[in-house]
């Protein structure tokens, strides 16, 4: 992209930026890695996450409840309905897989040989 | 007249108007290319494969063999990737794909894709992955391959699941187990950002899972990126910009970025178990980890083990993968240390010359 001859060139602003960046990148990187590995950072992140979950929780609940009521009024399935249905489908899939396993077992050459 | 050599002119060269115009035109072209690379997907996971089994979101693929049957290894290989990313990194791009490499060496190769959990999967735990899904996958693999023995390669949390399975079902035909950057030992609470963050009392995985259900992919992605923020949020893009005229580097970057951007959630119950039972209580190493009431006793693991450790891994620091070698019951076990990071050791430029050949030669000696 840019010629880097190590000399200052006022007519090449990207070269100046790149030189500055390369000179400082390792130091920034080390500083940030050290920062995120402190207990203070861990505590601040945990506290921020808790605060967000606590404050957004009531709003989310109101939204979910009103959405569920709206869907019910419109005779449409809610998220919970779809979730329950998906869980039942997975159980059916497991039963089918069990049958597939029994079929495979009965078709195995050694099994056929015994019969 | 002086005989001294002329002094080179080091004063700044003032560009001509035409040079300035050409420079700006080139810069505009590069900005457009840069933007395209950031916002489009490369074609990854292109090696031909067939879907042979599904359950819920999980899928098992069998790769199409590329060598004649008589040249194929007898023992099939199952690849188990982590649960919070897509497994396409194992088949990143044509010409630089671990799957392609192993197929060329005659392996009957299978890939387990756990899939992206939906809201209905928020209660899935490691118990389910290890003792419900994986045994079914292995049953199908045996049925399709016709082999009662198999090898398994687990990467990251895939290695954790593979290890627990191998210890719980030691007589299920597992011959060889390859662990890649396996997070198993969390005794050192200062090793790595994840351990440090999750050990802090302010961090409550129960609340997170209860409020959110599944853990949003952005939260997992940003958590991983914050371990090395400058490299991930800045360095990766400046590297692309610096090499934007280098087609090889651009292609590799685009493929990797496509994989990195394809993020998936983690089941809430699995997340709670990961943080509480493993990161906080280190149950697997302490010998108190139970799945569906069964104790995971690492001494019962008897398959041959190759433990690949990335020396510069910031996600799974080497100390998290080392001590397991003293606890497993395997007679044939080896640690292979690779210079590189969590993903780089298998998907980086050096992987094809270093990591892949070592894994392949170790496995080849134990696959017939």
mmCIF file of N, CA, C and O in Angstrom, chain B residues 172-262:
data_model
loop_
_atom_site.group_PDB
_atom_site.id
_atom_site.type_symbol
_atom_site.label_atom_id
_atom_site.label_comp_id
_atom_site.label_asym_id
_atom_site.label_seq_id
_atom_site.Cartn_x
_atom_site.Cartn_y
_atom_site.Cartn_z
ATOM 1 N N UNK B 172 -16.518 -49.022 23.930
ATOM 2 C CA UNK B 172 -17.414 -48.780 22.792
ATOM 3 C C UNK B 172 -16.670 -48.805 21.451
ATOM 4 O O UNK B 172 -17.231 -48.409 20.439
ATOM 5 N N UNK B 173 -15.436 -49.234 21.437
ATOM 6 C CA UNK B 173 -14.707 -49.368 20.165
ATOM 7 C C UNK B 173 -13.792 -48.205 19.851
ATOM 8 O O UNK B 173 -13.190 -48.171 18.771
ATOM 9 N N UNK B 174 -13.671 -47.251 20.766
ATOM 10 C CA UNK B 174 -12.777 -46.125 20.487
ATOM 11 C C UNK B 174 -11.324 -46.587 20.587
ATOM 12 O O UNK B 174 -10.870 -47.022 21.653
ATOM 13 N N UNK B 175 -10.620 -46.451 19.455
ATOM 14 C CA UNK B 175 -9.232 -46.924 19.409
ATOM 15 C C UNK B 175 -8.262 -45.773 19.671
ATOM 16 O O UNK B 175 -7.317 -45.907 20.444
ATOM 17 N N UNK B 176 -8.508 -44.663 19.000
ATOM 18 C CA UNK B 176 -7.591 -43.525 19.098
ATOM 19 C C UNK B 176 -8.371 -42.247 19.396
ATOM 20 O O UNK B 176 -9.399 -41.993 18.771
ATOM 21 N N UNK B 177 -7.844 -41.470 20.329
ATOM 22 C CA UNK B 177 -8.490 -40.199 20.679
ATOM 23 C C UNK B 177 -7.479 -39.067 20.482
ATOM 24 O O UNK B 177 -6.393 -39.096 21.077
ATOM 25 N N UNK B 178 -7.858 -38.107 19.647
ATOM 26 C CA UNK B 178 -6.992 -36.935 19.442
ATOM 27 C C UNK B 178 -7.675 -35.737 20.078
ATOM 28 O O UNK B 178 -8.817 -35.410 19.735
ATOM 29 N N UNK B 179 -6.990 -35.120 21.008
ATOM 30 C CA UNK B 179 -7.531 -33.944 21.691
ATOM 31 C C UNK B 179 -6.816 -32.706 21.160
ATOM 32 O O UNK B 179 -5.582 -32.654 21.162
ATOM 33 N N UNK B 180 -7.589 -31.742 20.704
ATOM 34 C CA UNK B 180 -7.007 -30.488 20.228
ATOM 35 C C UNK B 180 -7.430 -29.372 21.181
ATOM 36 O O UNK B 180 -8.625 -29.157 21.382
ATOM 37 N N UNK B 181 -6.468 -28.696 21.761
ATOM 38 C CA UNK B 181 -6.721 -27.559 22.659
ATOM 39 C C UNK B 181 -7.889 -27.856 23.605
ATOM 40 O O UNK B 181 -8.899 -27.155 23.623
ATOM 41 N N UNK B 182 -7.741 -28.924 24.373
ATOM 42 C CA UNK B 182 -8.841 -29.428 25.207
ATOM 43 C C UNK B 182 -8.909 -28.695 26.551
ATOM 44 O O UNK B 182 -7.987 -28.792 27.353
ATOM 45 N N UNK B 183 -10.006 -27.989 26.831
ATOM 46 C CA UNK B 183 -10.148 -27.328 28.143
ATOM 47 C C UNK B 183 -10.663 -28.325 29.174
ATOM 48 O O UNK B 183 -11.856 -28.612 29.225
ATOM 49 N N UNK B 184 -9.780 -28.861 29.993
ATOM 50 C CA UNK B 184 -10.159 -29.938 30.911
ATOM 51 C C UNK B 184 -9.833 -29.618 32.374
ATOM 52 O O UNK B 184 -10.525 -30.078 33.271
ATOM 53 N N UNK B 185 -8.776 -28.853 32.583
ATOM 54 C CA UNK B 185 -8.284 -28.627 33.938
ATOM 55 C C UNK B 185 -8.345 -27.125 34.267
ATOM 56 O O UNK B 185 -7.641 -26.323 33.655
ATOM 57 N N UNK B 186 -9.171 -26.788 35.256
ATOM 58 C CA UNK B 186 -9.367 -25.366 35.587
ATOM 59 C C UNK B 186 -8.857 -25.036 36.985
ATOM 60 O O UNK B 186 -9.393 -24.163 37.661
ATOM 61 N N UNK B 187 -7.835 -25.768 37.396
ATOM 62 C CA UNK B 187 -7.295 -25.572 38.746
ATOM 63 C C UNK B 187 -6.669 -24.187 38.894
ATOM 64 O O UNK B 187 -6.819 -23.534 39.926
ATOM 65 N N UNK B 188 -5.969 -23.730 37.873
ATOM 66 C CA UNK B 188 -5.310 -22.428 37.937
ATOM 67 C C UNK B 188 -6.316 -21.330 37.584
ATOM 68 O O UNK B 188 -6.661 -21.138 36.407
ATOM 69 N N UNK B 189 -6.775 -20.629 38.603
ATOM 70 C CA UNK B 189 -7.819 -19.616 38.392
ATOM 71 C C UNK B 189 -7.279 -18.314 37.792
ATOM 72 O O UNK B 189 -8.037 -17.361 37.597
ATOM 73 N N UNK B 190 -5.979 -18.266 37.544
ATOM 74 C CA UNK B 190 -5.427 -17.062 36.914
ATOM 75 C C UNK B 190 -5.026 -17.332 35.464
ATOM 76 O O UNK B 190 -4.512 -16.449 34.786
ATOM 77 N N UNK B 191 -5.261 -18.564 35.008
ATOM 78 C CA UNK B 191 -4.830 -18.919 33.645
ATOM 79 C C UNK B 191 -5.910 -18.563 32.636
ATOM 80 O O UNK B 191 -6.927 -19.244 32.543
ATOM 81 N N UNK B 192 -5.684 -17.503 31.901
ATOM 82 C CA UNK B 192 -6.610 -17.134 30.838
ATOM 83 C C UNK B 192 -7.771 -16.282 31.326
ATOM 84 O O UNK B 192 -8.205 -16.388 32.473
ATOM 85 N N UNK B 193 -8.248 -15.448 30.409
ATOM 86 C CA UNK B 193 -9.323 -14.517 30.747
ATOM 87 C C UNK B 193 -10.614 -15.206 31.153
ATOM 88 O O UNK B 193 -11.267 -14.804 32.119
ATOM 89 N N UNK B 194 -10.995 -16.275 30.426
ATOM 90 C CA UNK B 194 -12.265 -16.947 30.732
ATOM 91 C C UNK B 194 -12.291 -17.439 32.174
ATOM 92 O O UNK B 194 -13.295 -17.283 32.866
ATOM 93 N N UNK B 195 -11.191 -18.059 32.612
ATOM 94 C CA UNK B 195 -11.142 -18.599 33.971
ATOM 95 C C UNK B 195 -11.223 -17.465 34.975
ATOM 96 O O UNK B 195 -11.933 -17.540 35.979
ATOM 97 N N UNK B 196 -10.484 -16.403 34.702
ATOM 98 C CA UNK B 196 -10.449 -15.271 35.626
ATOM 99 C C UNK B 196 -11.835 -14.613 35.726
ATOM 100 O O UNK B 196 -12.306 -14.314 36.817
ATOM 101 N N UNK B 197 -12.466 -14.404 34.563
ATOM 102 C CA UNK B 197 -13.779 -13.747 34.582
ATOM 103 C C UNK B 197 -14.814 -14.614 35.282
ATOM 104 O O UNK B 197 -15.601 -14.138 36.095
ATOM 105 N N UNK B 198 -14.826 -15.910 34.922
ATOM 106 C CA UNK B 198 -15.883 -16.768 35.466
ATOM 107 C C UNK B 198 -15.660 -17.067 36.947
ATOM 108 O O UNK B 198 -16.590 -17.475 37.642
ATOM 109 N N UNK B 199 -14.429 -16.883 37.435
ATOM 110 C CA UNK B 199 -14.161 -17.132 38.859
ATOM 111 C C UNK B 199 -14.614 -15.968 39.733
ATOM 112 O O UNK B 199 -14.724 -16.121 40.949
ATOM 113 N N UNK B 200 -14.852 -14.833 39.113
ATOM 114 C CA UNK B 200 -15.227 -13.662 39.903
ATOM 115 C C UNK B 200 -16.660 -13.806 40.437
ATOM 116 O O UNK B 200 -17.562 -14.171 39.688
ATOM 117 N N UNK B 201 -16.864 -13.515 41.718
ATOM 118 C CA UNK B 201 -18.216 -13.684 42.293
ATOM 119 C C UNK B 201 -19.281 -12.835 41.589
ATOM 120 O O UNK B 201 -20.470 -13.186 41.623
ATOM 121 N N UNK B 202 -18.862 -11.730 40.964
ATOM 122 C CA UNK B 202 -19.841 -10.864 40.285
ATOM 123 C C UNK B 202 -20.426 -11.532 39.037
ATOM 124 O O UNK B 202 -21.451 -11.096 38.516
ATOM 125 N N UNK B 203 -19.768 -12.579 38.567
ATOM 126 C CA UNK B 203 -20.198 -13.256 37.339
ATOM 127 C C UNK B 203 -21.102 -14.423 37.709
ATOM 128 O O UNK B 203 -20.666 -15.377 38.348
ATOM 129 N N UNK B 204 -22.379 -14.337 37.337
ATOM 130 C CA UNK B 204 -23.341 -15.349 37.755
ATOM 131 C C UNK B 204 -23.976 -16.045 36.543
ATOM 132 O O UNK B 204 -24.914 -15.522 35.945
ATOM 133 N N UNK B 205 -23.469 -17.216 36.172
ATOM 134 C CA UNK B 205 -23.996 -17.906 34.984
ATOM 135 C C UNK B 205 -25.443 -18.352 35.152
ATOM 136 O O UNK B 205 -26.182 -18.443 34.166
ATOM 137 N N UNK B 206 -25.866 -18.608 36.393
ATOM 138 C CA UNK B 206 -27.257 -19.031 36.619
ATOM 139 C C UNK B 206 -28.231 -17.924 36.213
ATOM 140 O O UNK B 206 -29.232 -18.167 35.540
ATOM 141 N N UNK B 207 -27.907 -16.686 36.640
ATOM 142 C CA UNK B 207 -28.766 -15.557 36.280
ATOM 143 C C UNK B 207 -28.771 -15.349 34.766
ATOM 144 O O UNK B 207 -29.822 -15.107 34.159
ATOM 145 N N UNK B 208 -27.595 -15.432 34.169
ATOM 146 C CA UNK B 208 -27.492 -15.202 32.720
ATOM 147 C C UNK B 208 -28.361 -16.202 31.967
ATOM 148 O O UNK B 208 -29.161 -15.842 31.096
ATOM 149 N N UNK B 209 -28.223 -17.486 32.336
ATOM 150 C CA UNK B 209 -28.983 -18.527 31.628
ATOM 151 C C UNK B 209 -30.481 -18.405 31.918
ATOM 152 O O UNK B 209 -31.311 -18.615 31.029
ATOM 153 N N UNK B 210 -30.815 -18.048 33.155
ATOM 154 C CA UNK B 210 -32.232 -17.932 33.519
ATOM 155 C C UNK B 210 -32.904 -16.789 32.747
ATOM 156 O O UNK B 210 -34.017 -16.914 32.258
ATOM 157 N N UNK B 211 -32.190 -15.675 32.630
ATOM 158 C CA UNK B 211 -32.790 -14.503 31.966
ATOM 159 C C UNK B 211 -32.768 -14.630 30.443
ATOM 160 O O UNK B 211 -33.663 -14.132 29.767
ATOM 161 N N UNK B 212 -31.724 -15.251 29.900
ATOM 162 C CA UNK B 212 -31.566 -15.250 28.449
ATOM 163 C C UNK B 212 -31.972 -16.561 27.781
ATOM 164 O O UNK B 212 -32.128 -16.611 26.571
ATOM 165 N N UNK B 213 -32.120 -17.631 28.545
ATOM 166 C CA UNK B 213 -32.388 -18.941 27.920
ATOM 167 C C UNK B 213 -31.088 -19.472 27.364
ATOM 168 O O UNK B 213 -30.235 -19.967 28.094
ATOM 169 N N UNK B 214 -30.922 -19.341 26.064
ATOM 170 C CA UNK B 214 -29.634 -19.679 25.460
ATOM 171 C C UNK B 214 -28.706 -18.463 25.519
ATOM 172 O O UNK B 214 -29.164 -17.318 25.576
ATOM 173 N N UNK B 215 -27.419 -18.719 25.488
ATOM 174 C CA UNK B 215 -26.457 -17.619 25.540
ATOM 175 C C UNK B 215 -26.292 -17.065 24.129
ATOM 176 O O UNK B 215 -25.922 -17.801 23.208
ATOM 177 N N UNK B 216 -26.586 -15.767 23.948
ATOM 178 C CA UNK B 216 -26.538 -15.200 22.593
ATOM 179 C C UNK B 216 -25.149 -15.342 21.965
ATOM 180 O O UNK B 216 -24.136 -15.201 22.665
ATOM 181 N N UNK B 217 -25.124 -15.617 20.670
ATOM 182 C CA UNK B 217 -23.820 -15.815 20.008
ATOM 183 C C UNK B 217 -22.912 -14.592 20.112
ATOM 184 O O UNK B 217 -21.700 -14.727 20.225
ATOM 185 N N UNK B 218 -23.512 -13.398 20.097
ATOM 186 C CA UNK B 218 -22.697 -12.178 20.171
ATOM 187 C C UNK B 218 -21.959 -12.097 21.503
ATOM 188 O O UNK B 218 -20.832 -11.608 21.570
ATOM 189 N N UNK B 219 -22.612 -12.608 22.546
ATOM 190 C CA UNK B 219 -21.988 -12.565 23.867
ATOM 191 C C UNK B 219 -20.775 -13.504 23.909
ATOM 192 O O UNK B 219 -19.712 -13.150 24.434
ATOM 193 N N UNK B 220 -20.931 -14.676 23.338
ATOM 194 C CA UNK B 220 -19.819 -15.637 23.309
ATOM 195 C C UNK B 220 -18.703 -15.094 22.420
ATOM 196 O O UNK B 220 -17.517 -15.121 22.777
ATOM 197 N N UNK B 221 -19.091 -14.577 21.267
ATOM 198 C CA UNK B 221 -18.111 -14.073 20.292
ATOM 199 C C UNK B 221 -17.311 -12.907 20.875
ATOM 200 O O UNK B 221 -16.079 -12.881 20.811
ATOM 201 N N UNK B 222 -18.030 -11.956 21.459
ATOM 202 C CA UNK B 222 -17.320 -10.798 22.021
ATOM 203 C C UNK B 222 -16.487 -11.181 23.236
ATOM 204 O O UNK B 222 -15.415 -10.614 23.463
ATOM 205 N N UNK B 223 -16.968 -12.152 24.000
ATOM 206 C CA UNK B 223 -16.188 -12.644 25.139
ATOM 207 C C UNK B 223 -14.858 -13.208 24.662
ATOM 208 O O UNK B 223 -13.796 -12.905 25.231
ATOM 209 N N UNK B 224 -14.905 -14.001 23.604
ATOM 210 C CA UNK B 224 -13.665 -14.598 23.072
ATOM 211 C C UNK B 224 -12.761 -13.514 22.484
ATOM 212 O O UNK B 224 -11.536 -13.534 22.678
ATOM 213 N N UNK B 225 -13.378 -12.552 21.790
ATOM 214 C CA UNK B 225 -12.566 -11.494 21.170
ATOM 215 C C UNK B 225 -11.931 -10.587 22.209
ATOM 216 O O UNK B 225 -10.840 -10.055 21.997
ATOM 217 N N UNK B 226 -12.612 -10.398 23.335
ATOM 218 C CA UNK B 226 -12.064 -9.513 24.367
ATOM 219 C C UNK B 226 -10.835 -10.096 25.064
ATOM 220 O O UNK B 226 -10.154 -9.394 25.801
ATOM 221 N N UNK B 227 -10.565 -11.372 24.829
ATOM 222 C CA UNK B 227 -9.346 -11.955 25.414
ATOM 223 C C UNK B 227 -8.100 -11.322 24.792
ATOM 224 O O UNK B 227 -7.062 -11.230 25.430
ATOM 225 N N UNK B 228 -8.222 -10.948 23.503
ATOM 226 C CA UNK B 228 -7.122 -10.247 22.819
ATOM 227 C C UNK B 228 -7.757 -9.124 22.005
ATOM 228 O O UNK B 228 -7.879 -9.220 20.778
ATOM 229 N N UNK B 229 -8.193 -8.070 22.678
ATOM 230 C CA UNK B 229 -9.037 -7.071 21.986
ATOM 231 C C UNK B 229 -8.355 -6.349 20.834
ATOM 232 O O UNK B 229 -8.981 -6.139 19.794
ATOM 233 N N UNK B 230 -7.116 -5.973 21.001
ATOM 234 C CA UNK B 230 -6.464 -5.212 19.925
ATOM 235 C C UNK B 230 -6.307 -6.069 18.680
ATOM 236 O O UNK B 230 -6.625 -5.645 17.564
ATOM 237 N N UNK B 231 -5.856 -7.301 18.862
ATOM 238 C CA UNK B 231 -5.667 -8.197 17.719
ATOM 239 C C UNK B 231 -6.997 -8.464 17.005
ATOM 240 O O UNK B 231 -7.070 -8.446 15.782
ATOM 241 N N UNK B 232 -8.055 -8.733 17.807
ATOM 242 C CA UNK B 232 -9.316 -9.154 17.198
ATOM 243 C C UNK B 232 -10.148 -8.014 16.629
ATOM 244 O O UNK B 232 -10.812 -8.179 15.610
ATOM 245 N N UNK B 233 -10.141 -6.866 17.309
ATOM 246 C CA UNK B 233 -10.994 -5.763 16.839
ATOM 247 C C UNK B 233 -10.248 -4.801 15.916
ATOM 248 O O UNK B 233 -10.855 -3.969 15.269
ATOM 249 N N UNK B 234 -8.934 -4.915 15.874
ATOM 250 C CA UNK B 234 -8.159 -3.922 15.134
ATOM 251 C C UNK B 234 -7.090 -4.590 14.254
ATOM 252 O O UNK B 234 -7.052 -4.396 13.043
ATOM 253 N N UNK B 235 -6.268 -5.421 14.884
ATOM 254 C CA UNK B 235 -5.131 -6.026 14.182
ATOM 255 C C UNK B 235 -5.528 -6.862 12.982
ATOM 256 O O UNK B 235 -4.873 -6.823 11.937
ATOM 257 N N UNK B 236 -6.603 -7.600 13.122
ATOM 258 C CA UNK B 236 -7.042 -8.458 12.029
ATOM 259 C C UNK B 236 -7.364 -7.634 10.778
ATOM 260 O O UNK B 236 -7.047 -8.026 9.650
ATOM 261 N N UNK B 237 -7.970 -6.474 10.985
ATOM 262 C CA UNK B 237 -8.381 -5.633 9.848
ATOM 263 C C UNK B 237 -7.199 -4.849 9.271
ATOM 264 O O UNK B 237 -7.125 -4.641 8.058
ATOM 265 N N UNK B 238 -6.297 -4.425 10.126
ATOM 266 C CA UNK B 238 -5.121 -3.719 9.593
ATOM 267 C C UNK B 238 -4.238 -4.688 8.814
ATOM 268 O O UNK B 238 -3.639 -4.330 7.811
ATOM 269 N N UNK B 239 -4.206 -5.942 9.273
ATOM 270 C CA UNK B 239 -3.435 -6.955 8.546
ATOM 271 C C UNK B 239 -4.014 -7.150 7.141
ATOM 272 O O UNK B 239 -3.291 -7.228 6.159
ATOM 273 N N UNK B 240 -5.349 -7.175 7.064
ATOM 274 C CA UNK B 240 -5.988 -7.313 5.755
ATOM 275 C C UNK B 240 -5.665 -6.106 4.879
ATOM 276 O O UNK B 240 -5.314 -6.246 3.711
ATOM 277 N N UNK B 241 -5.772 -4.922 5.456
ATOM 278 C CA UNK B 241 -5.526 -3.698 4.687
ATOM 279 C C UNK B 241 -4.087 -3.665 4.160
ATOM 280 O O UNK B 241 -3.838 -3.328 3.009
ATOM 281 N N UNK B 242 -3.156 -4.055 5.011
ATOM 282 C CA UNK B 242 -1.743 -4.048 4.606
ATOM 283 C C UNK B 242 -1.468 -5.036 3.478
ATOM 284 O O UNK B 242 -0.529 -4.867 2.709
ATOM 285 N N UNK B 243 -2.258 -6.114 3.430
ATOM 286 C CA UNK B 243 -1.992 -7.189 2.455
ATOM 287 C C UNK B 243 -3.067 -7.268 1.379
ATOM 288 O O UNK B 243 -3.238 -8.314 0.761
ATOM 289 N N UNK B 244 -3.772 -6.171 1.180
ATOM 290 C CA UNK B 244 -4.941 -6.256 0.297
ATOM 291 C C UNK B 244 -4.564 -6.536 -1.161
ATOM 292 O O UNK B 244 -5.401 -6.971 -1.959
ATOM 293 N N UNK B 245 -3.316 -6.325 -1.512
ATOM 294 C CA UNK B 245 -2.876 -6.653 -2.879
ATOM 295 C C UNK B 245 -2.282 -8.053 -2.975
ATOM 296 O O UNK B 245 -1.778 -8.438 -4.032
ATOM 297 N N UNK B 246 -2.322 -8.800 -1.894
ATOM 298 C CA UNK B 246 -1.763 -10.153 -1.891
ATOM 299 C C UNK B 246 -2.914 -11.164 -1.949
ATOM 300 O O UNK B 246 -3.584 -11.412 -0.941
ATOM 301 N N UNK B 247 -3.180 -11.741 -3.118
ATOM 302 C CA UNK B 247 -4.379 -12.599 -3.272
ATOM 303 C C UNK B 247 -4.407 -13.767 -2.301
ATOM 304 O O UNK B 247 -5.477 -14.115 -1.780
ATOM 305 N N UNK B 248 -3.254 -14.378 -2.026
ATOM 306 C CA UNK B 248 -3.228 -15.532 -1.120
ATOM 307 C C UNK B 248 -3.674 -15.158 0.282
ATOM 308 O O UNK B 248 -4.510 -15.842 0.892
ATOM 309 N N UNK B 249 -3.131 -14.061 0.781
ATOM 310 C CA UNK B 249 -3.484 -13.614 2.129
ATOM 311 C C UNK B 249 -4.953 -13.190 2.187
ATOM 312 O O UNK B 249 -5.659 -13.498 3.157
ATOM 313 N N UNK B 250 -5.392 -12.490 1.149
ATOM 314 C CA UNK B 250 -6.787 -12.018 1.119
ATOM 315 C C UNK B 250 -7.750 -13.202 1.122
ATOM 316 O O UNK B 250 -8.734 -13.225 1.867
ATOM 317 N N UNK B 251 -7.433 -14.223 0.326
ATOM 318 C CA UNK B 251 -8.309 -15.400 0.251
ATOM 319 C C UNK B 251 -8.384 -16.110 1.610
ATOM 320 O O UNK B 251 -9.461 -16.492 2.078
ATOM 321 N N UNK B 252 -7.223 -16.261 2.240
ATOM 322 C CA UNK B 252 -7.183 -16.926 3.546
ATOM 323 C C UNK B 252 -7.954 -16.117 4.591
ATOM 324 O O UNK B 252 -8.725 -16.665 5.383
ATOM 325 N N UNK B 253 -7.772 -14.802 4.571
ATOM 326 C CA UNK B 253 -8.455 -13.933 5.533
ATOM 327 C C UNK B 253 -9.963 -14.004 5.342
ATOM 328 O O UNK B 253 -10.727 -14.104 6.301
ATOM 329 N N UNK B 254 -10.387 -13.945 4.075
ATOM 330 C CA UNK B 254 -11.817 -13.946 3.765
ATOM 331 C C UNK B 254 -12.480 -15.241 4.258
ATOM 332 O O UNK B 254 -13.555 -15.217 4.864
ATOM 333 N N UNK B 255 -11.801 -16.365 4.007
ATOM 334 C CA UNK B 255 -12.353 -17.657 4.442
ATOM 335 C C UNK B 255 -12.448 -17.705 5.971
ATOM 336 O O UNK B 255 -13.479 -18.097 6.532
ATOM 337 N N UNK B 256 -11.390 -17.277 6.634
ATOM 338 C CA UNK B 256 -11.394 -17.318 8.099
ATOM 339 C C UNK B 256 -12.446 -16.370 8.665
ATOM 340 O O UNK B 256 -13.173 -16.708 9.601
ATOM 341 N N UNK B 257 -12.564 -15.174 8.067
ATOM 342 C CA UNK B 257 -13.551 -14.206 8.549
ATOM 343 C C UNK B 257 -14.979 -14.718 8.338
ATOM 344 O O UNK B 257 -15.865 -14.473 9.160
ATOM 345 N N UNK B 258 -15.181 -15.440 7.249
ATOM 346 C CA UNK B 258 -16.508 -16.026 6.995
ATOM 347 C C UNK B 258 -16.857 -17.004 8.107
ATOM 348 O O UNK B 258 -17.977 -17.016 8.612
ATOM 349 N N UNK B 259 -15.889 -17.809 8.501
ATOM 350 C CA UNK B 259 -16.134 -18.763 9.592
ATOM 351 C C UNK B 259 -16.344 -18.027 10.921
ATOM 352 O O UNK B 259 -17.263 -18.346 11.673
ATOM 353 N N UNK B 260 -15.512 -17.030 11.179
ATOM 354 C CA UNK B 260 -15.597 -16.291 12.451
ATOM 355 C C UNK B 260 -16.947 -15.584 12.589
ATOM 356 O O UNK B 260 -17.526 -15.523 13.672
ATOM 357 N N UNK B 261 -17.465 -15.054 11.468
ATOM 358 C CA UNK B 261 -18.727 -14.304 11.527
ATOM 359 C C UNK B 261 -19.948 -15.194 11.724
ATOM 360 O O UNK B 261 -21.015 -14.729 12.110
ATOM 361 N N UNK B 262 -19.806 -16.489 11.416
ATOM 362 C CA UNK B 262 -20.946 -17.402 11.480
ATOM 363 C C UNK B 262 -21.078 -17.931 12.910
ATOM 364 O O UNK B 262 -20.649 -19.037 13.224
#
